[in-house]
mmCIF file of C-alpha atoms in Angstrom:
data_model
loop_
_atom_site.group_PDB
_atom_site.id
_atom_site.type_symbol
_atom_site.label_atom_id
_atom_site.label_comp_id
_atom_site.label_asym_id
_atom_site.label_seq_id
_atom_site.Cartn_x
_atom_site.Cartn_y
_atom_site.Cartn_z
ATOM 1 C CA MET A 1 13.241 -3.273 -6.465
ATOM 2 C CA ARG A 2 9.681 -1.936 -6.521
ATOM 3 C CA THR A 3 7.038 -4.632 -6.735
ATOM 4 C CA THR A 4 3.565 -5.499 -5.474
ATOM 5 C CA ARG A 5 2.670 -7.345 -2.323
ATOM 6 C CA VAL A 6 -0.762 -9.029 -2.288
ATOM 7 C CA ALA A 7 -2.586 -9.733 0.991
ATOM 8 C CA VAL A 8 -5.312 -12.374 0.874
ATOM 9 C CA GLY A 9 -6.868 -12.560 4.279
ATOM 10 C CA THR A 10 -3.891 -12.958 6.590
ATOM 11 C CA GLU A 11 -1.525 -14.383 3.930
ATOM 12 C CA ARG A 12 0.934 -12.085 2.155
ATOM 13 C CA TYR A 13 2.675 -12.709 -1.181
ATOM 14 C CA VAL A 14 5.232 -10.816 -3.307
ATOM 15 C CA LEU A 15 4.261 -10.911 -6.953
ATOM 16 C CA ALA A 16 6.737 -11.896 -9.668
ATOM 17 C CA PRO A 17 8.234 -8.886 -11.465
ATOM 18 C CA ASP A 18 6.322 -9.720 -14.659
ATOM 19 C CA GLU A 19 2.929 -9.917 -12.917
ATOM 20 C CA ASP A 20 0.766 -6.839 -13.649
ATOM 21 C CA ALA A 21 -0.962 -5.542 -10.519
ATOM 22 C CA GLY A 22 -3.609 -3.814 -12.598
ATOM 23 C CA ASP A 23 -4.473 -7.070 -14.340
ATOM 24 C CA LEU A 24 -4.609 -8.854 -11.033
ATOM 25 C CA ALA A 25 -6.908 -6.181 -9.521
ATOM 26 C CA GLY A 26 -9.187 -6.499 -12.572
ATOM 27 C CA ALA A 27 -9.305 -10.323 -12.203
ATOM 28 C CA VAL A 28 -10.188 -9.991 -8.532
ATOM 29 C CA LEU A 29 -12.965 -7.511 -9.311
ATOM 30 C CA SER A 30 -14.257 -9.745 -12.091
ATOM 31 C CA ALA A 31 -14.337 -12.714 -9.763
ATOM 32 C CA VAL A 32 -16.302 -10.806 -7.160
ATOM 33 C CA ARG A 33 -18.796 -9.497 -9.711
ATOM 34 C CA SER A 34 -19.382 -12.980 -11.096
ATOM 35 C CA GLY A 35 -20.196 -14.435 -7.678
ATOM 36 C CA GLY A 36 -16.770 -15.950 -7.104
ATOM 37 C CA ASP A 37 -13.993 -17.554 -9.074
ATOM 38 C CA PHE A 38 -10.379 -18.684 -8.802
ATOM 39 C CA VAL A 39 -7.722 -16.059 -9.506
ATOM 40 C CA ASP A 40 -4.166 -17.161 -10.334
ATOM 41 C CA PHE A 41 -0.900 -15.215 -9.858
ATOM 42 C CA THR A 42 2.809 -16.001 -9.806
ATOM 43 C CA LEU A 43 5.043 -15.138 -6.882
ATOM 44 C CA ALA A 44 8.567 -13.722 -6.906
ATOM 45 C CA ASN A 45 9.864 -17.218 -6.019
ATOM 46 C CA SER A 46 8.170 -18.613 -9.204
ATOM 47 C CA ARG A 47 5.451 -20.418 -7.273
ATOM 48 C CA MET A 48 1.905 -20.147 -8.540
ATOM 49 C CA VAL A 49 -0.973 -19.279 -6.229
ATOM 50 C CA ARG A 50 -4.629 -19.902 -6.933
ATOM 51 C CA VAL A 51 -7.053 -18.056 -4.656
ATOM 52 C CA LEU A 52 -10.844 -18.449 -4.536
ATOM 53 C CA VAL A 53 -12.136 -14.893 -4.576
ATOM 54 C CA THR A 54 -15.683 -14.138 -3.396
ATOM 55 C CA ALA A 55 -17.587 -11.082 -2.230
ATOM 56 C CA SER A 56 -16.459 -11.856 1.342
ATOM 57 C CA SER A 57 -12.737 -12.112 0.448
ATOM 58 C CA THR A 58 -10.331 -9.529 1.848
ATOM 59 C CA ILE A 59 -7.657 -8.765 -0.715
ATOM 60 C CA SER A 60 -5.294 -5.832 -0.948
ATOM 61 C CA LEU A 61 -2.440 -4.831 -3.281
ATOM 62 C CA GLU A 62 0.440 -2.768 -1.992
ATOM 63 C CA THR A 63 3.427 -1.338 -3.853
ATOM 64 C CA ILE A 64 6.596 -1.986 -1.852
ATOM 65 C CA GLU A 65 10.378 -1.794 -2.143
ATOM 66 C CA TRP A 66 11.590 -5.359 -2.013
ATOM 67 C CA ASP A 67 15.025 -6.957 -1.960
ATOM 68 C CA PRO A 68 14.813 -10.397 -3.619
ATOM 69 C CA ASP A 69 17.706 -11.542 -1.427
ATOM 70 C CA ASP A 70 15.849 -10.689 1.808
ATOM 71 C CA ASP A 71 12.980 -12.914 2.978
ATOM 72 C CA GLY A 72 10.998 -10.273 4.881
ATOM 73 C CA PRO A 73 8.076 -10.928 7.241
ATOM 74 C CA GLY A 74 5.307 -12.973 5.716
ATOM 75 C CA GLU A 75 7.382 -14.100 2.720
ATOM 76 C CA LEU A 76 8.588 -17.570 1.838
ATOM 77 C CA GLY A 77 12.146 -18.244 2.831
ATOM 78 C CA GLU A 78 14.404 -21.055 3.903
ATOM 79 C CA GLY A 79 12.871 -23.684 1.733
ATOM 80 C CA SER A 80 9.152 -23.896 2.274
ATOM 81 C CA ARG A 81 8.960 -22.329 5.710
ATOM 82 C CA LEU A 82 6.844 -19.246 6.118
ATOM 83 C CA HIS A 83 8.399 -16.409 8.102
ATOM 84 C CA ILE A 84 5.654 -14.846 10.164
ATOM 85 C CA ASP A 85 7.233 -12.456 12.597
ATOM 86 C CA GLY A 86 10.496 -12.073 14.392
ATOM 87 C CA ASP A 87 12.007 -15.502 15.009
ATOM 88 C CA TYR A 88 8.867 -17.568 14.342
ATOM 89 C CA TRP A 89 8.585 -19.938 11.390
ATOM 90 C CA LEU A 90 5.921 -22.413 10.257
ATOM 91 C CA GLU A 91 6.821 -25.603 8.443
#
């Protein structure tokens, strides 16, 4: 499945299939231009994320091939643990 991965600083998220990457990019740009604001988006696992976006925020959007059954690096998996790299998990 083709979807969008959002990187906010060092955190990475896979957007829900119904989230529009263009709308999110516009919301990020709007927040920066207004001096900072919260931007909300929904993840593929149905969780909602609210990010404070300012002129110093580092945010990127990337189109990726994603298997919803595979918790790849940097995605939420196994409950609420974050898979960082290889065999390392944060609780």
